[in-house]
Short mmCIF file of C-alpha atoms (C1' of nucleotides) in Angstrom, two decimals:
data_model
loop_
_atom_site.label_atom_id
_atom_site.label_comp_id
_atom_site.label_asym_id
_atom_site.label_seq_id
_atom_site.Cartn_x
_atom_site.Cartn_y
_atom_site.Cartn_z
CA UNK A 1 -31.63 82.28 -27.69
CA UNK A 2 -29.99 79.69 -25.63
CA UNK A 3 -32.46 77.11 -26.41
CA UNK A 4 -30.75 73.96 -26.27
CA UNK A 5 -31.49 70.92 -28.30
CA UNK A 6 -34.02 68.73 -26.93
CA UNK A 7 -33.30 65.18 -27.40
CA UNK A 8 -36.82 63.50 -27.48
CA UNK A 9 -37.39 59.45 -27.33
CA UNK A 10 -40.61 59.09 -28.19
CA UNK A 11 -42.05 55.70 -26.44
CA UNK A 12 -45.15 55.76 -28.77
CA UNK A 13 -45.28 54.66 -32.64
CA UNK A 14 -42.95 57.11 -35.15
CA UNK A 15 -44.59 60.48 -36.63
CA UNK A 16 -46.33 60.11 -39.64
CA UNK A 17 -43.68 61.85 -41.47
CA UNK A 18 -41.19 59.42 -40.85
CA UNK A 19 -43.27 56.92 -42.61
CA UNK A 20 -43.26 58.99 -45.40
CA UNK A 21 -39.47 59.38 -45.08
CA UNK A 22 -37.10 58.71 -47.86
CA UNK A 23 -34.85 57.30 -45.87
CA UNK A 24 -37.17 55.57 -43.52
CA UNK A 25 -35.11 52.37 -44.02
CA UNK A 26 -31.71 53.62 -43.03
CA UNK A 27 -33.20 55.68 -40.15
CA UNK A 28 -34.73 52.24 -38.79
CA UNK A 29 -31.73 50.11 -39.73
CA UNK A 30 -30.03 52.54 -37.78
CA UNK A 31 -32.05 52.82 -34.51
CA UNK A 32 -32.87 48.85 -34.64
CA UNK A 33 -30.06 47.79 -34.08
CA UNK A 34 -28.34 50.62 -32.32
CA UNK A 35 -27.45 51.86 -29.15
CA UNK A 36 -30.89 51.90 -27.37
CA UNK A 37 -32.63 48.83 -28.10
CA UNK A 38 -35.22 49.56 -26.03
CA UNK A 39 -36.82 52.71 -28.05
CA UNK A 40 -36.34 49.88 -31.47
CA UNK A 41 -39.34 51.82 -33.36
CA UNK A 42 -38.67 55.57 -32.58
CA UNK A 43 -35.49 56.77 -33.43
CA UNK A 44 -34.21 59.61 -31.31
CA UNK A 45 -35.27 62.61 -32.94
CA UNK A 46 -33.85 66.27 -32.15
CA UNK A 47 -35.44 69.78 -32.76
CA UNK A 48 -33.54 72.77 -33.58
CA UNK A 49 -34.41 76.52 -33.67
CA UNK A 50 -33.20 78.39 -36.47
CA UNK A 51 -29.69 79.30 -36.36
CA UNK A 52 -28.80 76.38 -33.93
CA UNK A 53 -26.12 74.26 -35.06
CA UNK A 54 -26.87 70.15 -35.34
CA UNK A 55 -22.70 69.64 -35.28
CA UNK A 56 -19.67 71.50 -35.23
CA UNK A 57 -16.36 70.98 -36.66
CA UNK A 58 -13.96 69.29 -34.49
CA UNK A 59 -16.81 67.50 -32.73
CA UNK A 60 -16.15 64.00 -32.37
CA UNK A 61 -17.93 62.01 -35.03
CA UNK A 62 -20.21 59.29 -33.82
CA UNK A 63 -23.53 59.63 -35.90
CA UNK A 64 -25.46 60.99 -39.20
CA UNK A 65 -28.10 62.80 -39.38
CA UNK A 66 -30.66 62.49 -41.12
CA UNK A 67 -33.31 65.54 -41.64
CA UNK A 68 -36.71 65.30 -41.54
CA UNK A 69 -38.24 69.24 -41.04
CA UNK A 70 -37.13 72.64 -41.93
CA UNK A 71 -33.97 73.18 -43.84
CA UNK A 72 -29.82 73.13 -43.01
CA UNK A 73 -26.68 74.39 -44.60
CA UNK A 74 -23.36 73.38 -43.89
CA UNK A 75 -20.35 75.76 -44.06
CA UNK A 76 -16.12 75.16 -43.24
CA UNK A 77 -15.12 78.45 -41.74
CA UNK A 78 -11.50 79.72 -43.46
CA UNK A 79 -10.14 81.37 -40.43
CA UNK A 80 -10.81 85.35 -40.56
CA UNK A 81 -14.57 84.82 -40.18
CA UNK A 82 -15.49 84.29 -43.46
CA UNK A 83 -17.03 80.12 -44.44
CA UNK A 84 -17.70 78.59 -47.71
CA UNK A 85 -20.78 76.96 -47.26
CA UNK A 86 -20.84 73.41 -48.76
CA UNK A 87 -24.09 72.74 -49.11
CA UNK A 88 -27.92 73.67 -48.47
CA UNK A 89 -29.83 70.26 -47.13
CA UNK A 90 -33.91 69.77 -47.52
CA UNK A 91 -35.97 66.90 -45.92
CA UNK A 92 -34.96 63.34 -46.41
CA UNK A 93 -31.23 64.24 -47.35
CA UNK A 94 -28.58 63.15 -44.63
CA UNK A 95 -25.49 65.68 -43.03
CA UNK A 96 -22.53 64.62 -41.88
CA UNK A 97 -21.12 62.43 -44.25
CA UNK A 98 -18.06 64.22 -44.49
CA UNK A 99 -17.00 63.31 -40.89
CA UNK A 100 -16.73 59.73 -42.27
CA UNK A 101 -12.95 60.28 -43.16
CA UNK A 102 -11.98 60.99 -39.73
CA UNK A 103 -12.85 60.88 -36.19
CA UNK A 104 -14.44 64.61 -36.01
CA UNK A 105 -17.09 66.54 -38.32
CA UNK A 106 -15.14 69.17 -40.76
CA UNK A 107 -17.97 71.46 -40.65
CA UNK A 108 -20.62 73.00 -39.51
CA UNK A 109 -24.32 72.45 -39.81
CA UNK A 110 -26.55 75.07 -38.77
CA UNK A 111 -30.05 75.03 -38.81
CA UNK A 112 -31.96 77.53 -41.25
CA UNK A 113 -35.11 77.12 -40.35
CA UNK A 114 -36.74 75.11 -37.62
CA UNK A 115 -35.91 71.21 -38.01
CA UNK A 116 -36.41 68.08 -36.97
CA UNK A 117 -33.44 65.56 -37.34
CA UNK A 118 -33.01 61.90 -36.55
CA UNK A 119 -29.78 60.80 -35.38
CA UNK A 120 -28.13 57.74 -36.76
CA UNK A 121 -25.80 56.71 -34.53
CA UNK A 122 -22.81 55.87 -37.35
CA UNK A 123 -22.00 52.16 -35.31
CA UNK A 124 -25.15 51.25 -35.13
CA UNK A 125 -25.44 52.01 -38.83
CA UNK A 126 -22.30 49.93 -40.03
CA UNK A 127 -23.19 46.83 -38.06
CA UNK A 128 -26.85 47.00 -39.86
CA UNK A 129 -25.21 47.44 -43.63
CA UNK A 130 -23.47 43.81 -42.42
CA UNK A 131 -26.36 42.47 -41.97
CA UNK A 132 -28.62 43.95 -44.50
CA UNK A 133 -27.12 44.09 -48.46
CA UNK A 134 -29.92 46.68 -49.72
CA UNK A 135 -28.63 49.26 -47.14
CA UNK A 136 -25.31 48.65 -47.87
CA UNK A 137 -25.52 49.99 -51.16
CA UNK A 138 -27.93 52.69 -50.35
CA UNK A 139 -25.37 54.03 -48.64
CA UNK A 140 -22.75 53.98 -50.84
CA UNK A 141 -25.28 55.65 -53.77
CA UNK A 142 -25.85 57.89 -50.89
CA UNK A 143 -22.19 58.89 -50.40
CA UNK A 144 -21.39 58.80 -54.43
CA UNK A 145 -24.58 61.18 -54.66
CA UNK A 146 -22.20 63.54 -52.18
CA UNK A 147 -19.51 63.14 -54.35
CA UNK A 148 -21.31 63.68 -57.57
CA UNK A 149 -22.94 67.03 -56.36
CA UNK A 150 -19.76 68.30 -54.52
CA UNK A 151 -17.92 67.58 -58.01
CA UNK A 152 -20.93 69.62 -59.70
CA UNK A 153 -20.23 72.01 -57.41
CA UNK A 154 -16.43 72.70 -58.03
CA UNK A 155 -17.96 72.58 -61.95
CA UNK A 156 -19.50 75.60 -61.42
CA UNK A 157 -17.16 77.60 -59.01
CA UNK A 158 -14.43 76.90 -60.91
CA UNK A 159 -15.94 77.60 -64.58
CA UNK A 160 -18.95 79.16 -64.74
CA UNK A 161 -19.80 83.15 -64.40
CA UNK A 162 -21.91 84.39 -61.64
CA UNK A 163 -25.34 84.68 -63.43
CA UNK A 164 -24.92 80.74 -64.35
CA UNK A 165 -23.70 79.95 -60.70
CA UNK A 166 -26.93 81.43 -59.28
CA UNK A 167 -29.32 79.93 -62.16
CA UNK A 168 -27.91 76.82 -61.47
CA UNK A 169 -28.19 77.27 -57.75
CA UNK A 170 -31.72 78.14 -58.19
CA UNK A 171 -32.89 75.58 -60.73
CA UNK A 172 -31.75 73.35 -58.33
CA UNK A 173 -33.17 74.22 -55.22
CA UNK A 174 -36.73 74.66 -57.03
CA UNK A 175 -36.19 70.87 -58.64
CA UNK A 176 -35.61 69.74 -54.77
CA UNK A 177 -38.19 70.94 -53.30
CA UNK A 178 -40.76 69.11 -55.57
CA UNK A 179 -40.93 65.24 -56.46
CA UNK A 180 -38.38 64.14 -58.92
CA UNK A 181 -38.69 65.04 -62.45
CA UNK A 182 -41.26 67.91 -61.39
CA UNK A 183 -40.32 71.44 -60.60
CA UNK A 184 -41.09 73.81 -57.86
CA UNK A 185 -41.83 77.18 -59.33
CA UNK A 186 -42.66 79.79 -56.23
CA UNK A 187 -40.91 78.89 -52.77
CA UNK A 188 -39.17 80.65 -49.78
CA UNK A 189 -35.82 80.96 -49.37
CA UNK A 190 -34.51 79.79 -45.89
CA UNK A 191 -31.49 81.15 -46.73
CA UNK A 192 -29.60 84.78 -46.83
CA UNK A 193 -28.28 86.47 -49.58
CA UNK A 194 -24.84 85.89 -47.77
CA UNK A 195 -25.51 82.17 -47.44
CA UNK A 196 -26.09 81.69 -51.11
CA UNK A 197 -23.00 83.87 -51.54
CA UNK A 198 -20.74 82.20 -49.73
CA UNK A 199 -22.08 78.81 -51.43
CA UNK A 200 -21.31 79.93 -54.75
CA UNK A 201 -18.07 81.65 -54.00
CA UNK A 202 -19.44 85.54 -54.51
CA UNK A 203 -20.73 88.27 -52.74
CA UNK A 204 -23.67 89.44 -51.21
CA UNK A 205 -23.76 92.50 -52.71
CA UNK A 206 -23.38 90.22 -55.88
CA UNK A 207 -26.15 88.31 -55.62
CA UNK A 208 -28.33 90.77 -55.13
CA UNK A 209 -27.82 92.71 -57.86
CA UNK A 210 -28.14 89.30 -59.93
CA UNK A 211 -31.46 88.92 -58.81
CA UNK A 212 -32.18 92.48 -59.33
CA UNK A 213 -31.07 91.76 -62.52
CA UNK A 214 -32.65 88.54 -63.46
CA UNK A 215 -36.26 90.11 -62.60
CA UNK A 216 -35.49 93.17 -64.44
CA UNK A 217 -35.46 90.67 -67.01
CA UNK A 218 -38.62 89.32 -66.41
CA UNK A 219 -37.13 85.94 -65.66
CA UNK A 220 -38.29 85.90 -61.71
CA UNK A 221 -40.44 87.36 -59.27
CA UNK A 222 -38.13 88.47 -55.87
CA UNK A 223 -40.07 89.72 -52.58
CA UNK A 224 -37.72 89.14 -50.10
CA UNK A 225 -36.81 85.82 -49.59
CA UNK A 226 -40.15 84.94 -51.68
CA UNK A 227 -39.27 83.49 -55.31
CA UNK A 228 -41.22 82.72 -57.77
CA UNK A 229 -39.55 81.41 -61.19
CA UNK A 230 -41.33 82.97 -64.46
CA UNK A 231 -39.37 81.64 -66.88
CA UNK A 232 -37.56 78.61 -66.14
CA UNK A 233 -36.36 77.99 -70.13
CA UNK A 234 -34.44 80.82 -69.82
CA UNK A 235 -33.34 79.96 -66.47
CA UNK A 236 -31.90 77.00 -67.93
CA UNK A 237 -30.95 78.80 -70.69
CA UNK A 238 -28.67 80.53 -68.21
CA UNK A 239 -27.22 77.67 -65.96
CA UNK A 240 -26.19 75.57 -69.12
CA UNK A 241 -25.80 77.39 -72.41
CA UNK A 242 -23.29 75.17 -74.33
CA UNK A 243 -23.81 71.85 -72.39
CA UNK A 244 -26.29 69.51 -72.11
CA UNK A 245 -27.26 67.90 -75.18
CA UNK B 1 -3.81 51.48 -39.32
CA UNK B 2 -2.29 49.53 -36.59
CA UNK B 3 -4.63 46.66 -36.81
CA UNK B 4 -4.68 46.21 -40.43
CA UNK B 5 -6.38 42.75 -40.81
CA UNK B 6 -4.65 40.89 -43.43
CA UNK B 7 -7.33 39.56 -45.82
CA UNK B 8 -4.63 36.96 -47.53
CA UNK B 9 -5.74 33.88 -47.90
CA UNK B 10 -3.71 33.71 -50.78
CA UNK B 11 -1.24 30.67 -51.31
CA UNK B 12 0.85 32.40 -53.67
CA UNK B 13 2.19 35.77 -53.11
CA UNK B 14 1.03 38.19 -55.24
CA UNK B 15 3.14 40.78 -56.96
CA UNK B 16 5.70 42.86 -55.10
CA UNK B 17 4.10 46.20 -56.03
CA UNK B 18 1.17 44.41 -54.96
CA UNK B 19 2.99 44.17 -51.40
CA UNK B 20 3.59 47.39 -50.59
CA UNK B 21 0.29 49.14 -51.94
CA UNK B 22 -1.60 50.96 -49.43
CA UNK B 23 -5.10 49.24 -50.45
CA UNK B 24 -4.06 45.59 -50.79
CA UNK B 25 -6.79 44.58 -48.83
CA UNK B 26 -9.41 46.38 -50.80
CA UNK B 27 -7.56 44.92 -54.21
CA UNK B 28 -7.66 41.26 -52.42
CA UNK B 29 -11.05 41.28 -51.50
CA UNK B 30 -12.70 42.20 -54.49
CA UNK B 31 -10.59 39.94 -56.34
CA UNK B 32 -11.34 37.06 -54.11
CA UNK B 33 -14.81 37.21 -54.09
CA UNK B 34 -15.36 38.66 -57.72
CA UNK B 35 -16.00 37.25 -61.14
CA UNK B 36 -12.86 35.06 -61.68
CA UNK B 37 -11.86 32.90 -58.99
CA UNK B 38 -9.29 31.23 -61.11
CA UNK B 39 -7.17 33.92 -60.70
CA UNK B 40 -7.65 35.17 -57.28
CA UNK B 41 -4.61 36.47 -56.30
CA UNK B 42 -3.48 38.55 -58.85
CA UNK B 43 -6.56 40.76 -59.54
CA UNK B 44 -6.72 41.74 -62.77
CA UNK B 45 -4.50 45.21 -63.59
CA UNK B 46 -4.26 47.19 -66.85
CA UNK B 47 -1.56 49.13 -68.07
CA UNK B 48 -2.02 52.82 -70.03
CA UNK B 49 -0.30 55.33 -71.84
CA UNK B 50 -0.08 58.67 -70.63
CA UNK B 51 -2.70 60.04 -72.35
CA UNK B 52 -5.26 57.39 -72.31
CA UNK B 53 -8.45 56.67 -70.53
CA UNK B 54 -9.56 54.57 -67.76
CA UNK B 55 -13.26 55.63 -68.19
CA UNK B 56 -14.70 57.72 -70.06
CA UNK B 57 -17.96 60.15 -68.72
CA UNK B 58 -21.25 57.42 -68.97
CA UNK B 59 -19.65 54.49 -69.66
CA UNK B 60 -21.52 52.02 -67.89
CA UNK B 61 -19.79 51.62 -64.21
CA UNK B 62 -18.66 48.20 -63.41
CA UNK B 63 -15.88 48.86 -61.04
CA UNK B 64 -13.35 51.11 -59.53
CA UNK B 65 -10.03 51.41 -60.05
CA UNK B 66 -6.77 51.70 -57.66
CA UNK B 67 -4.16 53.84 -59.04
CA UNK B 68 -0.74 51.37 -58.67
CA UNK B 69 1.55 53.18 -60.41
CA UNK B 70 2.17 56.59 -62.20
CA UNK B 71 -0.49 59.41 -61.99
CA UNK B 72 -4.35 60.09 -62.99
CA UNK B 73 -6.68 63.03 -63.41
CA UNK B 74 -10.19 63.02 -63.76
CA UNK B 75 -11.94 65.49 -65.02
CA UNK B 76 -15.52 66.93 -66.33
CA UNK B 77 -16.41 68.30 -69.80
CA UNK B 78 -18.63 71.56 -69.27
CA UNK B 79 -19.65 71.61 -73.17
CA UNK B 80 -17.59 73.67 -75.13
CA UNK B 81 -14.72 71.69 -74.78
CA UNK B 82 -13.57 73.54 -71.16
CA UNK B 83 -12.96 70.79 -68.74
CA UNK B 84 -12.89 71.18 -64.99
CA UNK B 85 -10.25 68.81 -63.38
CA UNK B 86 -11.52 66.81 -60.19
CA UNK B 87 -8.71 65.24 -58.97
CA UNK B 88 -5.25 64.34 -59.42
CA UNK B 89 -4.55 61.21 -58.16
CA UNK B 90 -1.28 58.98 -57.08
CA UNK B 91 -0.64 55.32 -56.53
CA UNK B 92 -2.68 54.23 -53.59
CA UNK B 93 -5.41 56.32 -54.70
CA UNK B 94 -9.02 55.34 -55.79
CA UNK B 95 -10.89 56.46 -59.04
CA UNK B 96 -13.93 56.20 -60.08
CA UNK B 97 -16.17 57.13 -56.38
CA UNK B 98 -18.60 59.57 -58.09
CA UNK B 99 -20.08 56.45 -60.16
CA UNK B 100 -21.14 54.99 -57.26
CA UNK B 101 -24.77 57.33 -57.26
CA UNK B 102 -25.72 56.12 -60.42
CA UNK B 103 -25.32 53.33 -62.96
CA UNK B 104 -22.64 55.31 -65.09
CA UNK B 105 -19.21 56.72 -64.53
CA UNK B 106 -19.85 60.63 -64.60
CA UNK B 107 -16.26 61.92 -65.24
CA UNK B 108 -13.61 61.02 -67.60
CA UNK B 109 -10.13 59.65 -65.99
CA UNK B 110 -7.01 59.79 -68.00
CA UNK B 111 -3.50 58.72 -67.32
CA UNK B 112 -0.72 61.62 -66.68
CA UNK B 113 1.66 58.95 -67.06
CA UNK B 114 2.42 55.35 -67.93
CA UNK B 115 -0.31 54.17 -65.47
CA UNK B 116 -0.55 50.40 -63.72
CA UNK B 117 -4.22 49.96 -61.99
CA UNK B 118 -5.79 47.08 -60.55
CA UNK B 119 -9.48 46.85 -61.56
CA UNK B 120 -11.82 47.00 -58.37
CA UNK B 121 -15.25 45.11 -59.19
CA UNK B 122 -17.67 46.87 -57.49
CA UNK B 123 -20.29 44.07 -56.98
CA UNK B 124 -17.36 41.83 -55.67
CA UNK B 125 -16.16 44.56 -53.24
CA UNK B 126 -20.01 45.12 -51.89
CA UNK B 127 -20.16 41.09 -51.38
CA UNK B 128 -16.53 41.28 -49.51
CA UNK B 129 -17.82 44.34 -47.67
CA UNK B 130 -20.95 41.98 -46.71
CA UNK B 131 -18.14 39.58 -44.90
CA UNK B 132 -15.84 42.12 -43.39
CA UNK B 133 -16.38 44.53 -41.42
CA UNK B 134 -12.97 46.08 -41.68
CA UNK B 135 -13.16 46.47 -45.04
CA UNK B 136 -16.18 48.05 -44.68
CA UNK B 137 -14.93 50.50 -42.59
CA UNK B 138 -11.92 50.86 -44.47
CA UNK B 139 -14.41 51.63 -47.72
CA UNK B 140 -16.45 54.39 -45.85
CA UNK B 141 -13.41 56.21 -44.41
CA UNK B 142 -12.36 56.01 -48.43
CA UNK B 143 -15.25 57.66 -49.56
CA UNK B 144 -15.31 60.43 -46.75
CA UNK B 145 -12.02 61.67 -47.40
CA UNK B 146 -12.90 61.74 -51.34
CA UNK B 147 -16.03 64.42 -49.61
CA UNK B 148 -13.70 66.18 -47.33
CA UNK B 149 -11.30 66.72 -50.24
CA UNK B 150 -13.76 67.64 -52.40
CA UNK B 151 -15.21 69.99 -50.04
CA UNK B 152 -11.41 71.19 -49.52
CA UNK B 153 -11.63 71.84 -52.99
CA UNK B 154 -14.62 73.93 -53.56
CA UNK B 155 -13.29 76.34 -50.30
CA UNK B 156 -10.31 77.13 -52.30
CA UNK B 157 -12.04 77.85 -55.60
CA UNK B 158 -15.11 79.74 -53.80
CA UNK B 159 -12.47 81.61 -51.13
CA UNK B 160 -9.17 82.14 -52.14
CA UNK B 161 -7.56 84.17 -54.52
CA UNK B 162 -5.13 82.32 -57.43
CA UNK B 163 -1.78 82.51 -55.41
CA UNK B 164 -3.57 80.54 -52.56
CA UNK B 165 -5.40 78.17 -54.23
CA UNK B 166 -2.13 77.37 -56.42
CA UNK B 167 -0.17 77.46 -53.22
CA UNK B 168 -2.21 74.62 -51.71
CA UNK B 169 -1.95 72.78 -54.88
CA UNK B 170 1.53 72.27 -54.47
CA UNK B 171 1.65 71.90 -50.50
CA UNK B 172 -1.05 69.23 -51.36
CA UNK B 173 1.05 67.51 -54.37
CA UNK B 174 4.08 67.61 -52.03
CA UNK B 175 2.88 65.73 -49.03
CA UNK B 176 0.67 63.09 -51.32
CA UNK B 177 4.30 62.51 -52.61
CA UNK B 178 5.83 61.44 -49.67
CA UNK B 179 5.43 59.60 -45.90
CA UNK B 180 2.45 60.30 -44.18
CA UNK B 181 3.43 64.05 -42.35
CA UNK B 182 6.65 64.36 -43.82
CA UNK B 183 7.02 66.76 -47.01
CA UNK B 184 8.68 66.20 -50.96
CA UNK B 185 10.18 69.27 -51.44
CA UNK B 186 11.32 68.13 -55.23
CA UNK B 187 9.29 67.04 -57.39
CA UNK B 188 7.73 66.68 -61.16
CA UNK B 189 4.62 67.97 -62.07
CA UNK B 190 2.95 65.57 -64.42
CA UNK B 191 0.22 67.42 -65.37
CA UNK B 192 0.51 70.39 -68.02
CA UNK B 193 -0.18 74.13 -66.56
CA UNK B 194 -3.66 74.03 -68.49
CA UNK B 195 -4.47 70.66 -66.28
CA UNK B 196 -3.64 72.90 -62.97
CA UNK B 197 -5.53 75.57 -63.88
CA UNK B 198 -8.77 73.63 -65.05
CA UNK B 199 -8.29 71.91 -61.24
CA UNK B 200 -8.00 75.59 -59.45
CA UNK B 201 -10.30 77.09 -61.87
CA UNK B 202 -7.91 79.56 -63.74
CA UNK B 203 -5.98 80.19 -66.73
CA UNK B 204 -2.80 78.29 -68.43
CA UNK B 205 -1.38 82.25 -68.50
CA UNK B 206 -1.91 82.64 -64.78
CA UNK B 207 -0.86 79.79 -63.37
CA UNK B 208 2.67 80.58 -65.63
CA UNK B 209 2.64 84.25 -64.21
CA UNK B 210 2.40 82.70 -60.70
CA UNK B 211 5.02 79.86 -61.06
CA UNK B 212 7.15 82.85 -62.29
CA UNK B 213 6.19 84.70 -59.13
CA UNK B 214 7.00 82.40 -56.99
CA UNK B 215 10.28 82.05 -58.49
CA UNK B 216 10.97 85.44 -58.11
CA UNK B 217 10.06 85.82 -54.85
CA UNK B 218 12.35 82.73 -54.05
CA UNK B 219 10.15 80.59 -52.17
CA UNK B 220 10.56 77.35 -55.23
CA UNK B 221 12.43 76.94 -58.44
CA UNK B 222 10.73 75.22 -61.66
CA UNK B 223 12.04 74.25 -64.24
CA UNK B 224 9.86 73.09 -66.82
CA UNK B 225 7.71 70.65 -65.04
CA UNK B 226 10.79 70.12 -62.40
CA UNK B 227 9.40 71.68 -59.07
CA UNK B 228 11.45 72.32 -56.14
CA UNK B 229 9.90 74.25 -52.78
CA UNK B 230 12.85 76.44 -51.48
CA UNK B 231 10.41 78.05 -48.54
CA UNK B 232 7.49 76.12 -47.60
CA UNK B 233 7.26 78.36 -45.12
CA UNK B 234 5.87 80.88 -46.79
CA UNK B 235 4.24 78.98 -49.66
CA UNK B 236 2.30 77.83 -46.58
CA UNK B 237 1.47 80.79 -45.57
CA UNK B 238 -0.19 81.87 -48.46
CA UNK B 239 -1.75 78.95 -48.64
CA UNK B 240 -3.28 79.78 -45.17
CA UNK B 241 -2.71 83.52 -44.09
CA UNK B 242 -5.23 84.04 -41.40
CA UNK B 243 -6.54 80.57 -40.66
CA UNK B 244 -4.38 77.62 -38.80
CA UNK B 245 -3.98 78.60 -35.42
"C1'" DC C 1 -42.27 102.77 -33.08
"C1'" DG C 2 -37.29 102.99 -33.07
"C1'" DC C 3 -33.98 99.33 -33.66
"C1'" DT C 4 -30.99 96.37 -35.52
"C1'" DG C 5 -30.22 92.83 -39.12
"C1'" DT C 6 -30.83 92.51 -43.97
"C1'" DA C 7 -31.06 93.46 -48.46
"C1'" DT C 8 -30.38 96.92 -52.28
"C1'" DT C 9 -27.77 100.21 -55.11
"C1'" DG C 10 -23.82 102.47 -56.64
"C1'" DA C 11 -19.18 103.99 -58.06
"C1'" DT C 12 -14.69 102.86 -57.81
"C1'" DA C 13 -11.03 99.13 -58.13
"C1'" DA C 14 -8.37 94.80 -58.00
"C1'" DC C 15 -7.92 90.66 -60.25
"C1'" DC C 16 -7.67 87.82 -63.43
"C1'" DA C 17 -9.45 85.92 -68.67
"C1'" DT C 18 -8.38 86.61 -73.16
"C1'" DC C 19 -6.09 87.88 -77.46
"C1'" DA C 20 -1.54 87.87 -79.29
"C1'" DA C 21 2.93 86.71 -79.87
"C1'" DA C 22 7.74 85.08 -78.59
"C1'" DG C 23 10.48 81.78 -76.36
"C1'" DA C 24 11.61 77.15 -74.60
"C1'" DG C 25 11.50 71.29 -75.19
"C1'" DG C 26 11.60 66.78 -76.85
"C1'" DG C 27 10.57 64.30 -80.23
"C1'" DT C 28 10.94 62.78 -85.04
"C1'" DG C 29 13.07 62.38 -89.71
"C1'" DG C 30 17.07 63.59 -92.14
"C1'" DC D 1 24.40 64.99 -84.96
"C1'" DC D 2 21.17 68.22 -86.38
"C1'" DA D 3 17.19 70.93 -88.53
"C1'" DC D 4 12.70 70.47 -87.95
"C1'" DC D 5 8.19 70.74 -86.14
"C1'" DC D 6 4.53 70.93 -83.03
"C1'" DT D 7 3.10 71.41 -78.32
"C1'" DC D 8 3.22 73.83 -73.97
"C1'" DT D 9 5.22 77.14 -71.41
"C1'" DT D 10 6.08 82.55 -70.92
"C1'" DT D 11 5.61 87.20 -71.49
"C1'" DG D 12 2.50 91.62 -72.52
"C1'" DA D 13 -1.34 93.84 -73.11
"C1'" DT D 14 -6.36 95.23 -72.66
"C1'" DG D 15 -10.57 94.58 -71.13
"C1'" DG D 16 -14.61 92.41 -68.40
"C1'" DT D 17 -16.10 90.81 -64.10
"C1'" DT D 18 -17.24 90.91 -59.67
"C1'" DA D 19 -15.28 92.68 -55.14
"C1'" DT D 20 -14.49 96.47 -52.24
"C1'" DC D 21 -16.47 100.50 -49.57
"C1'" DA D 22 -20.27 103.45 -48.63
"C1'" DA D 23 -24.93 105.17 -48.45
"C1'" DT D 24 -29.71 104.05 -48.26
"C1'" DA D 25 -33.67 101.22 -48.04
"C1'" DC D 26 -36.26 97.84 -45.95
"C1'" DA D 27 -38.23 94.44 -42.79
"C1'" DG D 28 -38.46 91.88 -38.85
"C1'" DC D 29 -39.02 92.16 -34.15
"C1'" DG D 30 -38.37 94.08 -29.25
#
DNA sequence: CGCTGTATTGATAACCATCAAAGAGGGTGG
DNA sequence: CCACCCTCTTTGATGGTTATCAATACAGCG
């Protein structure tokens, strides 16, 4: 239960997956100019088991994390044990951006499955950005999309009823699991109903009920955490009935 | 903070207000390297009346805006005429960060009072960041705080009942109007009840009712848009009853 | 094969949106 | 200076949506 995260400093070539990674350039830039020039081609990687923390709120901020494999959530506690899940993350996405404001992380990042992540030392990243204009622009864009993503969630929590919130999340998950533009119709949720509820600002029971209702309407199949989307068009209509010209 | 590098190479002094501006360095950096080197010491400024738009959703993104005087809101339409207000901005704060993800703004920014703003051409800003590490770090921190701010709002909309949402907003407004750490107990709201409601995910009527209730409890005085906080401690308890050790 | 955490389903009630109408403010033009 | 109009705000009554409590079913795992 208390297997601690291991820090793997591979001496060999980076893994095959690294080559295919969307943020490979960022990863390399951070490691190449970073604290440990000896392992320039293989940035430090860490592996976590389900439930382990990548970083915790209050911990001093020193690096961002690129998620290579697995899925994570980030959440912020609100004192009485409740938490607001602020994001679900999939391979290729970056965790820890909310820490740039201060000197410590302000949310908890937790593995929802077995995960591998690359550490991106922030100092090295900043330095690399000085030399590489493209990296600079890429990073700004990354932060911009995090901001846009959070704004979209704000919209959802502020002005959408429960069914629309869930529909939007399902579509988001389905589209992020596949190549851009396409849609993954069959997938496995890595998070619990409670996690979904905490993300959408609902109760776990409500999420359960909504999923049952969607199943009853023939919009999807649910079996535990296995999801299959049967009627994507209807789901889209649910997620944005009047908007989206 | 204390080591604020001065980037001023200008011979003539910028306007008095610019000198006091919190983001003066960023402003100068953008203009000094920017499109119009002839006016390097006086960045292009625009003045808007109450209700006018700074930028609109869908407009091509070319620059950020530093708010010098007045107040603004940013909002996103959700199709049927409803809007979600994503932020209220005060002098020294920067608008347009959500556009960095793409090539056009994805929200509307609207003046809540007469405003003056500085245009910060984004290309110039990026270029300046290449030369000035301090500016780079400052800008990253800026984006980080925008992300942290949005996450905090997400928390509010996801897990707080209406009274807590309003209390949190009032405290936020009060603290941002004064020097850091202090609190402005008496101020004038520049936004309507509807704006507040659209920000908090409530209805205008609810905001009205909540303000009346707070007045009845002796927590504050409300007269139109004039607010005076009478019992800040109670307001804080409302905003965070169980959290905040 | 029972155990424990997770998920479903039902009943009830709290919370807040909605509809409706009256009251105040601020500005404009007489 | 006053009357008027228009918008914003307040306040009340009602209903819908969703949280909460409670109990059962289920799955994964030792």
